[in-house]
Structures are given as C-alpha cells and as structure tokens.
Short mmCIF file of C-alpha atoms in Angstrom, two decimals:
data_model
loop_
_atom_site.label_atom_id
_atom_site.label_comp_id
_atom_site.label_asym_id
_atom_site.label_seq_id
_atom_site.Cartn_x
_atom_site.Cartn_y
_atom_site.Cartn_z
CA MET A 1 -2.74 15.15 7.70
CA ARG A 2 -2.29 12.72 4.82
CA ARG A 3 -0.15 9.65 5.51
CA SER A 4 2.64 8.56 3.21
CA LYS A 5 2.76 5.02 1.83
CA LEU A 6 5.52 4.21 4.30
CA GLU A 7 3.38 5.41 7.20
CA MET A 8 0.46 3.30 6.00
CA TYR A 9 2.71 0.24 5.61
CA VAL A 10 4.02 0.76 9.14
CA ASP A 11 0.47 1.21 10.49
CA ILE A 12 -0.58 -2.10 8.92
CA LEU A 13 2.47 -3.90 10.31
CA ARG A 14 2.01 -2.35 13.78
CA ILE A 15 -1.62 -3.42 13.97
CA LEU A 16 -0.90 -6.96 12.82
CA ALA A 17 2.03 -7.20 15.24
CA SER A 18 0.03 -5.99 18.24
CA GLN A 19 -3.38 -7.53 17.52
CA GLY A 20 -2.62 -10.70 15.59
CA PRO A 21 -4.11 -12.07 12.37
CA MET A 22 -7.04 -10.11 10.93
CA LYS A 23 -9.56 -10.24 8.15
CA LEU A 24 -9.52 -7.49 5.53
CA THR A 25 -12.61 -5.76 6.96
CA GLN A 26 -11.05 -5.65 10.43
CA LEU A 27 -7.89 -4.12 8.99
CA VAL A 28 -9.92 -1.51 7.09
CA HIS A 29 -11.46 -0.34 10.37
CA LYS A 30 -8.24 -0.48 12.41
CA THR A 31 -6.05 1.28 9.81
CA ASP A 32 -8.65 3.73 8.49
CA ILE A 33 -7.47 2.94 4.95
CA ASN A 34 -9.90 2.54 2.04
CA GLN A 35 -10.39 -1.16 1.18
CA GLY A 36 -9.06 -0.84 -2.38
CA VAL A 37 -5.94 0.99 -1.25
CA LEU A 38 -5.47 -1.44 1.64
CA LYS A 39 -5.58 -4.40 -0.77
CA GLN A 40 -2.82 -2.78 -2.85
CA HIS A 41 -0.71 -2.16 0.25
CA LEU A 42 -1.23 -5.72 1.48
CA SER A 43 -0.21 -7.09 -1.92
CA PHE A 44 3.02 -5.07 -1.74
CA LEU A 45 3.71 -6.22 1.84
CA ILE A 46 3.06 -9.85 0.85
CA ARG A 47 5.46 -9.59 -2.11
CA GLN A 48 8.11 -8.25 0.28
CA ASN A 49 7.49 -11.18 2.66
CA LEU A 50 6.42 -8.80 5.44
CA VAL A 51 2.82 -10.07 5.63
CA GLU A 52 1.28 -13.47 4.92
CA LYS A 53 -2.16 -14.23 3.58
CA GLN A 54 -3.71 -17.25 5.30
CA ASN A 55 -6.67 -18.94 3.63
CA PHE A 56 -8.72 -20.88 6.16
CA SER A 57 -11.60 -21.28 3.72
CA ARG A 58 -12.88 -19.48 0.66
CA ASP A 59 -14.60 -16.91 2.86
CA GLU A 60 -12.04 -16.77 5.67
CA ILE A 61 -8.83 -15.03 4.70
CA PHE A 62 -6.59 -13.62 7.41
CA TYR A 63 -3.50 -11.45 7.15
CA THR A 64 -0.62 -11.87 9.58
CA ILE A 65 2.79 -10.28 10.02
CA THR A 66 5.83 -12.45 9.24
CA GLU A 67 9.06 -12.73 11.24
CA ARG A 68 10.69 -10.54 8.59
CA GLY A 69 7.86 -8.02 9.01
CA LEU A 70 8.52 -7.88 12.75
CA ARG A 71 12.24 -7.32 12.19
CA VAL A 72 11.59 -4.55 9.66
CA LEU A 73 9.06 -2.92 11.97
CA ASN A 74 11.57 -2.90 14.84
CA ILE A 75 14.14 -1.19 12.61
CA VAL A 76 11.91 1.29 10.75
CA VAL A 77 9.78 2.64 13.62
CA PRO A 78 12.68 4.15 15.61
CA ILE A 79 14.01 5.79 12.43
CA ILE A 80 10.62 7.33 11.64
CA GLU A 81 10.23 8.56 15.22
CA GLU A 82 13.65 10.23 15.10
CA ALA A 83 12.93 11.76 11.67
CA ARG A 84 9.74 13.34 13.05
CA LYS A 85 11.87 15.28 15.51
CA ILE A 86 13.52 17.13 12.62
CA PRO A 87 11.20 20.06 11.77
CA ALA A 88 12.27 20.33 8.11
CA LEU A 89 11.14 16.73 7.48
CA LEU A 90 7.61 17.41 8.66
CA HIS A 91 6.74 19.89 5.88
#
C-alpha cells in the first residue's frame, strides 16, 4: 500500500528518533524511500525544524531529529494509530 507524505515524514522521524543520526544512504535503506523523494522530505522536515542536517565534512552529512521533532512525533503517532482504527479512514 502506498504511504502518504505524513506517513513518510513520521517514518523518517521514527527512525531518526530510535536509531540516531544517519547519512542519507542509511536513511534510504531504512525508510525504503527513493533518494530524490527522501531529499525533498528531509528539506521539508528541516524547514519545519523537525530534523537537523549536520555537516561533519564535505562528504559526511548526517541527519538527526530535533527536540521539536521528538515532541511532534510523540503527539502525531498516537493520533495516526487511533485514526487507523476507523475503517472509513483506511480507504
């Protein structure tokens, strides 16, 4: 089943929250999101101050969840889980 943008954003935040900072290629494998699409999603999450881009060197860029990202994740996930229990919202 195809994931919505919200579901992909939440997947990215969940992975960064549980597994710590990651390089883009690691995130591609963990999220199963195409690299081009993932870059767009990360840009959006960075603009919203939910994810930070950390440049350790020109070739070493890591993405990490922010405190705000953790707070949003803790609010949004329970709402999504409850919404999935409503059959009409699944179709």
